[in-house]
Amino acid sequence: MPRFFMAGTNIRGGMAIIRGRDAEHVRVLRLRPGEDLIICDAQGTDYKCRLVSADPEQVEAEVIEVVPCPAEPSVAVTVLCGLPKGDRTDYIIQKCVEAGASEIQFFLSDRCVAKPETPEKKLDRWQRIAEEAAKQSGRGIIPQVGWIGDYAGALDCAVKKDLALFMYETGEREPFNAVLEAHKDIRSCAILTGPEGGFAEFEAKLAKIAGLHLCSMGERILRCETAPVVAVSAVMYATGNLS
Amino acid sequence: MPRFFMAGTNIRGGMAIIRGRDAEHVRVLRLRPGEDLIICDAQGTDYKCRLVSADPEQVEAEVIEVVPCPAEPSVAVTVLCGLPKGDRTDYIIQKCVEAGASEIQFFLSDRCVAKPETPEKKLDRWQRIAEEAAKQSGRGIIPQVGWIGDYAGALDCAVKKDLALFMYETGEREPFNAVLEAHKDIRSCAILTGPEGGFAEFEAKLAKIAGLHLCSMGERILRCETAPVVAVSAVMYATGNLS
């Protein structure tokens, strides 16, 4: 069944009214009255609809069934990344959205090499990457991409989640799988990963004091753009959202 | 402790002899006689050594301890991918090596858009990407990258492993986690993923007949270059190799 991802679709009184570029899209697919389609409202809900009329300007469809989007995981994962260099941000956004993350936030930490004065300027582009990835992978929401500023802000965001993970390459850490096995029923989870040079020791100490779980992902050193994707995949797997 | 990844290092009689560029590298790091280093033979073994002499031409080190490289997972994962377009191959190689794959093979399947007449020509470049990723992530081996030709060859390779997984987006499939939970002690695993357009139905049927497990990774549609990385991460997690 064709699926349309339409933020701001006008759905009321059991009818969905589609205008503009989305209506054009329905027309291009040559859908005819009587045929079924799914309209996702980009807020986690799928509307199973039957086409009533399809003019170039406006498409009308009757809502048959309203269901939670099945592609949305049961756990909302917030990925918090120390700002990497260049287009690694884009890669992190695209792949984490595909893997199932609900939110991606960047911040400056001690070893960040990239120190743009106004990363806020990049927010529009980052958000577009998230939107494209969400559409392509059939997500039910458009994950938010944001700039959280400094490390303290990242910690503050992390501790508000049911489970907060600090991915760290050295020192005393908990096994990733032991932590996840003990938190299978979480509804929200934060994953902190560092920039190219990793986290400084004092940052790890702060994270531990703040109540984050310092976790190891094994002896292989993951690039700063790879670690978030591997971690999100593991969280999805462990919480039953990769089957 | 500094770590050197040296295929072909001459180790005999309890001494490691390093020449050429690797010797230069030791010199650049200003290691002095008496200092310790790890030499990995790129075949899964780490030699903990103590430096005896470091001339620009030749470095000699005494072998103190021989241990299996701790970064090598307990399961050898072979990633088999329908050939994607452009540089997606490079991405798959780099990320799968980081995530812990032991071998990456490409093949042509029904819906491959990319149909280079001589993908063999790319093998050198692919292998260099694997080598760089192996060094960077601290692997104990250089995963092999290969061109397996056709789909039948891919199936033949897959069925020789302890567990063979066919990642499929539609139809009747087994839950990925149920399959992995039932095969925690495997030593080898094959993961088959499709090209941009996915696998054709007859390819899925063939895979099933051949004994592969048709698996779902959830409702999110993963790009052809993302699916192998997510799948390898999940296998590593499930087999205790991500902690």
Coordinates of C-alpha atoms in Angstrom, one line a residue:
Chain A
M1 CA 0.0 0.0 0.0
P2 CA 1.5 3.4 -0.9
R3 CA 2.6 5.4 2.1
F4 CA 2.7 9.2 2.4
F5 CA 4.6 11.0 5.1
M6 CA 2.7 14.3 5.5
A7 CA 3.4 16.6 8.3
G8 CA 0.4 19.0 8.7
T9 CA -2.1 17.0 6.7
N10 CA -5.5 18.2 7.4
I11 CA -7.4 15.3 9.0
R12 CA -10.8 16.1 10.5
G13 CA -14.2 14.5 10.6
G14 CA -12.9 11.2 9.2
M15 CA -11.5 12.8 6.1
A16 CA -7.9 13.6 5.1
I17 CA -7.5 16.6 2.8
I18 CA -4.2 16.8 1.0
R19 CA -3.0 19.9 -1.0
G20 CA 0.1 21.1 -2.7
R21 CA 3.1 19.0 -3.5
D22 CA 1.8 16.0 -1.6
A23 CA -1.4 16.1 -3.7
E24 CA 0.7 16.2 -6.8
H25 CA 2.6 13.1 -5.6
V26 CA -0.7 11.2 -5.2
R27 CA -1.6 12.1 -8.8
V28 CA 1.8 11.0 -10.1
L29 CA 1.3 7.6 -8.6
R30 CA -2.0 7.5 -10.6
L31 CA -4.0 6.4 -7.5
R32 CA -7.7 6.2 -8.3
P33 CA -10.8 6.7 -6.1
G34 CA -11.4 3.5 -4.2
E35 CA -7.7 2.7 -3.8
D36 CA -6.1 2.5 -0.4
L37 CA -3.2 4.5 1.0
I38 CA -1.5 5.2 4.3
I39 CA -1.0 8.7 5.4
C40 CA 1.5 9.2 8.3
D41 CA 1.1 12.5 10.2
A42 CA 4.8 12.6 11.2
Q43 CA 3.8 12.4 14.8
G44 CA 3.7 8.6 15.1
T45 CA 0.2 7.9 13.8
D46 CA -0.7 6.1 10.5
Y47 CA -4.1 6.8 8.9
K48 CA -5.2 4.0 6.6
C49 CA -7.3 5.8 4.0
R50 CA -9.4 5.2 0.9
L51 CA -9.1 7.7 -1.9
V52 CA -12.3 9.6 -2.6
S53 CA -11.1 12.2 -5.1
A54 CA -7.8 13.1 -6.6
D55 CA -7.7 16.5 -8.3
P56 CA -4.3 18.0 -9.2
E57 CA -5.0 20.7 -6.5
Q58 CA -6.6 18.7 -3.8
V59 CA -6.9 15.0 -2.8
E60 CA -9.6 13.8 -0.5
A61 CA -9.4 10.4 1.3
E62 CA -11.7 8.7 3.8
V63 CA -10.0 7.6 7.0
I64 CA -10.6 3.8 7.5
E65 CA -8.3 3.0 10.4
V66 CA -6.0 4.9 12.8
V67 CA -3.0 3.0 14.1
P68 CA 0.4 3.8 15.7
C69 CA 3.1 3.7 13.0
P70 CA 4.6 0.2 13.3
A71 CA 8.0 1.4 12.4
E72 CA 8.3 3.5 15.5
P73 CA 10.3 1.7 18.2
S74 CA 9.0 1.3 21.8
V75 CA 12.0 3.2 23.1
A76 CA 12.8 6.9 22.3
V77 CA 16.5 7.0 21.8
T78 CA 18.2 10.4 22.1
V79 CA 21.7 10.4 20.5
L80 CA 24.0 13.0 22.0
C81 CA 27.3 13.5 20.1
G82 CA 30.3 15.6 20.7
L83 CA 30.4 17.7 17.5
P84 CA 32.6 16.0 14.9
K85 CA 34.4 17.5 11.9
G86 CA 33.0 18.1 8.5
D87 CA 30.1 16.1 7.2
R88 CA 30.3 13.4 9.8
T89 CA 27.3 15.1 11.4
D90 CA 25.3 14.3 8.3
Y91 CA 26.2 10.7 8.4
I92 CA 25.4 10.4 12.1
I93 CA 22.0 12.0 11.5
Q94 CA 21.0 9.9 8.5
K95 CA 22.1 6.5 9.9
C96 CA 20.8 7.1 13.4
V97 CA 17.4 8.1 12.0
E98 CA 17.3 4.9 9.9
A99 CA 18.4 2.8 12.9
G100 CA 15.5 4.2 14.9
A101 CA 16.8 7.2 17.0
S102 CA 14.1 9.7 18.0
E103 CA 16.4 12.7 18.6
I104 CA 19.9 13.7 17.7
Q105 CA 21.7 16.5 19.6
F106 CA 25.2 17.8 19.1
F107 CA 27.4 19.6 21.7
L108 CA 30.9 20.8 22.2
S109 CA 33.1 18.8 24.5
D110 CA 36.7 19.2 25.6
R111 CA 38.3 17.4 22.6
C112 CA 36.1 18.7 19.8
V113 CA 38.3 19.7 16.9
A114 CA 35.4 21.3 15.1
K115 CA 34.5 24.5 16.8
P116 CA 32.2 26.4 14.5
E117 CA 31.1 29.7 16.0
T118 CA 27.5 29.3 14.8
P119 CA 26.5 25.6 14.5
E120 CA 23.0 26.9 14.8
K121 CA 23.3 27.9 11.1
K122 CA 23.5 24.3 10.2
L123 CA 20.3 23.3 12.0
D124 CA 18.1 23.7 8.9
R125 CA 20.3 21.4 6.8
W126 CA 20.6 18.9 9.6
Q127 CA 16.9 18.8 10.1
R128 CA 16.3 18.3 6.3
I129 CA 18.7 15.3 6.4
A130 CA 16.7 13.8 9.3
E131 CA 13.4 14.4 7.4
E132 CA 14.7 12.7 4.2
A133 CA 16.0 9.7 6.2
A134 CA 12.7 9.5 8.1
K135 CA 10.7 9.4 4.9
Q136 CA 13.0 7.0 3.2
S137 CA 13.0 4.5 6.1
G138 CA 9.3 4.7 6.7
R139 CA 9.5 6.3 10.1
G140 CA 6.4 7.6 11.8
I141 CA 8.1 10.8 13.1
I142 CA 10.7 13.3 11.9
P143 CA 13.4 13.0 14.6
Q144 CA 14.5 16.3 16.0
V145 CA 18.1 17.4 15.4
G146 CA 19.4 20.0 17.7
W147 CA 22.4 21.9 19.0
I148 CA 22.6 21.6 22.8
G149 CA 25.7 23.8 23.2
D150 CA 27.9 22.5 25.9
Y151 CA 28.7 19.3 27.7
A152 CA 26.7 20.2 30.8
G153 CA 23.6 20.6 28.7
A154 CA 24.2 17.2 27.2
L155 CA 24.5 15.6 30.6
D156 CA 21.4 17.4 31.8
C157 CA 19.4 16.1 28.8
A158 CA 20.8 12.6 29.3
V159 CA 19.8 12.2 33.0
K160 CA 16.2 12.9 32.2
K161 CA 15.9 9.7 30.3
D162 CA 15.0 6.2 31.8
L163 CA 18.5 5.1 30.9
A164 CA 21.6 7.2 30.1
L165 CA 24.6 5.6 28.5
F166 CA 28.1 7.1 28.2
M167 CA 30.1 5.2 25.6
Y168 CA 33.7 5.2 26.8
E169 CA 36.8 3.5 25.4
T170 CA 39.0 3.2 28.5
G171 CA 39.0 2.7 32.3
E172 CA 36.4 1.0 34.5
R173 CA 33.1 0.5 32.6
E174 CA 30.1 -1.7 32.7
P175 CA 29.5 -4.2 30.0
F176 CA 27.0 -2.7 27.5
N177 CA 24.9 -5.9 27.3
A178 CA 24.6 -6.2 31.1
V179 CA 23.3 -2.7 31.4
L180 CA 20.8 -3.1 28.6
E181 CA 19.7 -6.5 29.8
A182 CA 18.8 -4.9 33.1
H183 CA 16.8 -2.2 31.4
K184 CA 14.7 -4.0 28.8
D185 CA 11.5 -2.1 29.6
I186 CA 12.8 1.5 29.2
R187 CA 10.7 4.0 27.3
S188 CA 13.5 6.5 26.8
C189 CA 17.3 6.2 26.5
A190 CA 20.2 8.6 26.0
I191 CA 23.4 7.6 24.3
L192 CA 26.4 9.9 24.7
T193 CA 29.4 9.5 22.3
G194 CA 32.5 11.7 21.9
P195 CA 34.1 13.6 19.1
E196 CA 37.1 12.4 17.1
G197 CA 39.4 12.4 20.2
G198 CA 36.9 10.8 22.5
F199 CA 36.0 12.1 25.9
A200 CA 38.4 13.6 28.4
E201 CA 38.8 11.8 31.7
F202 CA 37.1 14.6 33.7
E203 CA 34.1 14.3 31.4
A204 CA 33.8 10.6 32.1
K205 CA 34.0 11.4 35.8
L206 CA 31.3 14.0 35.6
A207 CA 29.1 11.6 33.6
K208 CA 29.5 8.9 36.3
I209 CA 28.7 11.4 39.1
A210 CA 25.6 12.5 37.2
G211 CA 24.4 8.9 37.1
L212 CA 25.2 7.8 33.6
H213 CA 26.3 4.3 32.9
L214 CA 29.9 4.2 31.6
C215 CA 29.7 1.5 29.0
S216 CA 32.2 -0.4 26.8
M217 CA 31.4 -1.5 23.3
G218 CA 34.3 -4.0 23.2
E219 CA 37.9 -3.6 22.3
R220 CA 37.4 -2.3 18.8
I221 CA 37.8 1.5 18.5
L222 CA 34.8 2.9 16.6
R223 CA 35.1 6.1 14.7
C224 CA 33.1 9.0 16.2
E225 CA 30.5 8.7 13.4
T226 CA 30.2 4.9 13.7
A227 CA 29.8 4.6 17.5
P228 CA 26.3 6.2 17.6
V229 CA 25.0 4.0 14.9
V230 CA 26.3 0.8 16.5
A231 CA 25.0 1.8 19.9
V232 CA 21.5 2.7 18.6
S233 CA 21.4 -0.7 16.7
A234 CA 22.3 -2.5 19.9
V235 CA 19.7 -0.6 22.0
M236 CA 17.1 -1.4 19.3
Y237 CA 18.1 -5.1 19.3
A238 CA 18.1 -5.4 23.1
T239 CA 14.7 -3.7 23.5
G240 CA 13.1 -5.9 20.9
N241 CA 12.9 -3.2 18.3
L242 CA 15.0 -4.9 15.6
S243 CA 12.8 -7.9 14.7
Chain B
M1 CA 51.0 0.9 25.1
P2 CA 51.8 1.7 21.5
R3 CA 50.3 -0.9 19.1
F4 CA 51.7 -1.8 15.7
F5 CA 49.8 -3.7 13.1
M6 CA 52.4 -5.4 11.1
A7 CA 51.6 -8.0 8.5
G8 CA 54.7 -10.0 7.7
T9 CA 56.7 -9.0 10.8
N10 CA 59.6 -11.4 11.2
I11 CA 59.1 -13.0 14.6
R12 CA 61.4 -15.9 15.5
G13 CA 63.3 -17.2 18.4
G14 CA 61.5 -14.8 20.8
M15 CA 62.6 -11.8 18.8
A16 CA 60.6 -9.5 16.5
I17 CA 62.6 -7.9 13.7
I18 CA 60.9 -4.8 12.1
R19 CA 62.2 -3.2 8.9
G20 CA 61.1 -0.5 6.5
R21 CA 58.3 1.9 7.0
D22 CA 57.2 0.2 10.3
A23 CA 60.7 0.6 11.7
E24 CA 60.5 4.3 10.7
H25 CA 57.2 4.5 12.6
V26 CA 58.7 3.1 15.8
R27 CA 61.5 5.7 15.4
V28 CA 59.0 8.6 14.9
L29 CA 57.2 7.6 18.2
R30 CA 60.6 8.0 19.9
L31 CA 60.3 4.6 21.6
R32 CA 63.5 3.8 23.5
P33 CA 65.1 0.4 24.4
G34 CA 63.4 -1.0 27.4
E35 CA 59.9 0.4 26.5
D36 CA 57.0 -1.9 25.8
L37 CA 54.9 -2.2 22.6
I38 CA 52.4 -4.5 21.1
I39 CA 53.0 -6.0 17.6
C40 CA 49.9 -7.5 16.0
D41 CA 50.7 -10.0 13.2
A42 CA 47.4 -9.2 11.4
Q43 CA 46.4 -12.9 11.9
G44 CA 44.7 -12.4 15.2
T45 CA 47.8 -12.6 17.5
D46 CA 49.3 -9.8 19.6
Y47 CA 52.9 -10.0 20.6
K48 CA 53.7 -8.0 23.7
C49 CA 57.3 -6.9 23.2
R50 CA 60.1 -4.9 24.8
L51 CA 62.3 -2.8 22.6
V52 CA 65.9 -3.9 22.4
S53 CA 67.2 -1.6 19.7
A54 CA 65.7 1.0 17.3
D55 CA 67.9 1.9 14.4
P56 CA 66.2 3.8 11.5
E57 CA 66.7 0.7 9.4
Q58 CA 65.8 -2.0 11.8
V59 CA 64.0 -2.4 15.1
E60 CA 64.5 -5.3 17.4
A61 CA 62.2 -6.2 20.2
E62 CA 62.0 -9.1 22.6
V63 CA 58.7 -11.0 22.7
I64 CA 57.4 -11.0 26.3
E65 CA 54.0 -12.5 25.9
V66 CA 51.9 -13.9 23.1
V67 CA 48.1 -13.4 23.3
P68 CA 45.0 -13.6 21.0
C69 CA 44.1 -10.0 20.0
P70 CA 41.4 -9.0 22.4
A71 CA 39.6 -6.9 19.7
E72 CA 38.8 -10.0 17.6
P73 CA 35.2 -11.2 18.2
S74 CA 34.5 -14.9 19.0
V75 CA 32.3 -15.1 15.9
A76 CA 33.6 -14.7 12.4
V77 CA 31.0 -12.7 10.5
T78 CA 30.9 -12.9 6.7
V79 CA 29.0 -10.0 5.2
L80 CA 27.6 -10.8 1.7
C81 CA 26.1 -7.8 -0.1
G82 CA 24.4 -7.4 -3.4
L83 CA 26.6 -4.9 -5.2
P84 CA 25.4 -1.3 -4.5
K85 CA 26.0 1.7 -6.6
G86 CA 29.0 4.1 -6.4
D87 CA 31.0 4.4 -3.2
R88 CA 28.4 2.6 -1.0
T89 CA 30.8 -0.4 -1.2
D90 CA 33.5 1.7 0.5
Y91 CA 31.1 2.7 3.3
I92 CA 30.0 -0.9 3.8
I93 CA 33.6 -2.1 4.0
Q94 CA 34.8 0.5 6.4
K95 CA 31.9 0.3 8.8
C96 CA 31.5 -3.5 8.8
V97 CA 35.3 -3.8 9.6
E98 CA 34.9 -1.4 12.5
A99 CA 31.8 -3.2 13.7
G100 CA 33.7 -6.5 13.7
A101 CA 33.1 -8.4 10.4
S102 CA 35.8 -10.8 9.4
E103 CA 35.0 -10.9 5.7
I104 CA 33.0 -8.9 3.1
Q105 CA 32.0 -10.3 -0.2
F106 CA 30.0 -8.6 -3.0
F107 CA 27.9 -10.3 -5.6
L108 CA 25.4 -9.5 -8.4
S109 CA 21.8 -10.2 -7.7
D110 CA 18.6 -9.7 -9.7
R111 CA 18.0 -6.1 -8.8
C112 CA 21.5 -4.8 -8.8
V113 CA 21.6 -1.4 -10.6
A114 CA 25.4 -1.3 -10.5
K115 CA 26.7 -3.8 -13.0
P116 CA 30.4 -3.1 -13.6
E117 CA 31.9 -5.5 -16.0
T118 CA 35.0 -5.9 -14.0
P119 CA 34.4 -5.3 -10.3
E120 CA 37.6 -7.4 -9.8
K121 CA 39.5 -4.2 -10.7
K122 CA 38.1 -2.6 -7.5
L123 CA 39.4 -5.3 -5.3
D124 CA 42.7 -3.6 -4.5
R125 CA 41.0 -0.4 -3.5
W126 CA 38.4 -2.3 -1.4
Q127 CA 41.1 -4.3 0.4
R128 CA 43.0 -1.1 1.2
I129 CA 39.9 0.4 2.8
A130 CA 39.5 -2.8 4.9
E131 CA 43.2 -2.6 5.9
E132 CA 42.9 1.1 7.0
A133 CA 39.7 0.4 8.9
A134 CA 41.3 -2.6 10.6
K135 CA 44.3 -0.6 11.7
Q136 CA 42.3 2.3 12.9
S137 CA 39.9 0.2 14.9
G138 CA 42.6 -1.9 16.5
R139 CA 41.5 -5.2 14.8
G140 CA 43.7 -8.3 15.0
I141 CA 43.2 -9.3 11.4
I142 CA 42.7 -7.5 8.0
P143 CA 39.3 -8.7 6.9
Q144 CA 39.2 -10.1 3.4
V145 CA 37.1 -8.2 0.8
G146 CA 36.1 -10.2 -2.2
W147 CA 34.0 -10.4 -5.3
I148 CA 32.0 -13.6 -5.2
G149 CA 30.3 -13.1 -8.6
D150 CA 26.8 -14.3 -8.6
Y151 CA 24.0 -15.0 -6.2
A152 CA 24.5 -18.8 -6.3
G153 CA 28.0 -18.2 -5.1
A154 CA 26.8 -16.0 -2.3
L155 CA 24.4 -18.7 -1.1
D156 CA 27.1 -21.4 -1.4
C157 CA 29.4 -19.3 0.8
A158 CA 26.6 -18.6 3.3
V159 CA 25.5 -22.1 3.9
K160 CA 29.0 -23.2 5.0
K161 CA 28.7 -21.0 8.1
D162 CA 27.2 -22.1 11.5
L163 CA 24.4 -19.6 11.0
A164 CA 23.3 -18.0 7.7
L165 CA 21.0 -15.0 7.8
F166 CA 19.0 -13.5 4.9
M167 CA 17.8 -10.0 5.7
Y168 CA 14.5 -9.5 4.0
E169 CA 12.0 -6.7 4.1
T170 CA 8.7 -8.4 3.4
G171 CA 6.8 -11.7 3.6
E172 CA 7.1 -14.4 6.2
R173 CA 10.3 -14.0 8.3
E174 CA 11.7 -15.1 11.6
P175 CA 12.3 -12.4 14.2
F176 CA 16.0 -11.5 14.1
N177 CA 16.4 -11.7 17.9
A178 CA 14.8 -15.1 18.2
V179 CA 17.2 -16.6 15.6
L180 CA 20.2 -15.0 17.3
E181 CA 19.1 -16.0 20.8
A182 CA 18.9 -19.6 19.6
H183 CA 22.5 -19.5 18.1
K184 CA 24.5 -17.7 20.8
D185 CA 27.5 -20.1 20.6
I186 CA 28.1 -19.9 16.8
R187 CA 31.7 -19.5 15.7
S188 CA 30.8 -18.3 12.2
C189 CA 27.9 -16.4 10.7
A190 CA 26.9 -15.1 7.2
I191 CA 24.7 -12.0 6.7
L192 CA 23.2 -11.6 3.3
T193 CA 21.8 -8.1 2.4
G194 CA 20.4 -6.9 -1.0
P195 CA 21.3 -4.0 -3.3
E196 CA 19.3 -0.8 -3.5
G197 CA 16.2 -2.5 -4.7
G198 CA 16.4 -5.4 -2.3
F199 CA 16.1 -9.0 -3.1
A200 CA 13.7 -10.5 -5.6
E201 CA 11.1 -12.9 -4.3
F202 CA 12.7 -15.9 -6.1
E203 CA 16.0 -15.0 -4.4
A204 CA 14.3 -15.2 -1.0
K205 CA 12.7 -18.5 -1.9
L206 CA 16.1 -19.9 -3.0
A207 CA 17.7 -18.7 0.2
K208 CA 15.0 -20.4 2.3
I209 CA 15.4 -23.7 0.3
A210 CA 19.1 -23.5 0.8
G211 CA 18.6 -23.3 4.6
L212 CA 19.2 -19.6 5.3
H213 CA 17.1 -17.9 8.0
L214 CA 14.9 -15.2 6.5
C215 CA 15.0 -12.5 9.1
S216 CA 13.3 -9.2 9.7
M217 CA 15.1 -6.2 11.2
G218 CA 11.8 -4.4 12.0
E219 CA 9.6 -2.1 10.1
R220 CA 12.1 0.5 9.3
I221 CA 13.5 0.3 5.8
L222 CA 17.3 0.4 6.0
R223 CA 19.4 1.6 3.1
C224 CA 21.5 -1.0 1.4
E225 CA 24.6 0.4 2.9
T226 CA 23.1 0.7 6.4
A227 CA 21.6 -2.8 6.7
P228 CA 24.9 -4.7 6.9
V229 CA 26.3 -2.4 9.6
V230 CA 23.1 -2.7 11.7
A231 CA 23.1 -6.4 11.3
V232 CA 26.7 -6.9 12.2
S233 CA 26.2 -4.7 15.3
A234 CA 23.3 -6.9 16.4
V235 CA 25.2 -10.1 15.8
M236 CA 28.1 -8.8 17.8
Y237 CA 25.8 -7.7 20.6
A238 CA 23.9 -11.0 20.7
T239 CA 27.0 -13.1 20.8
G240 CA 28.6 -11.0 23.6
N241 CA 31.1 -9.2 21.4
L242 CA 30.0 -5.7 22.0
S243 CA 30.9 -5.3 25.7

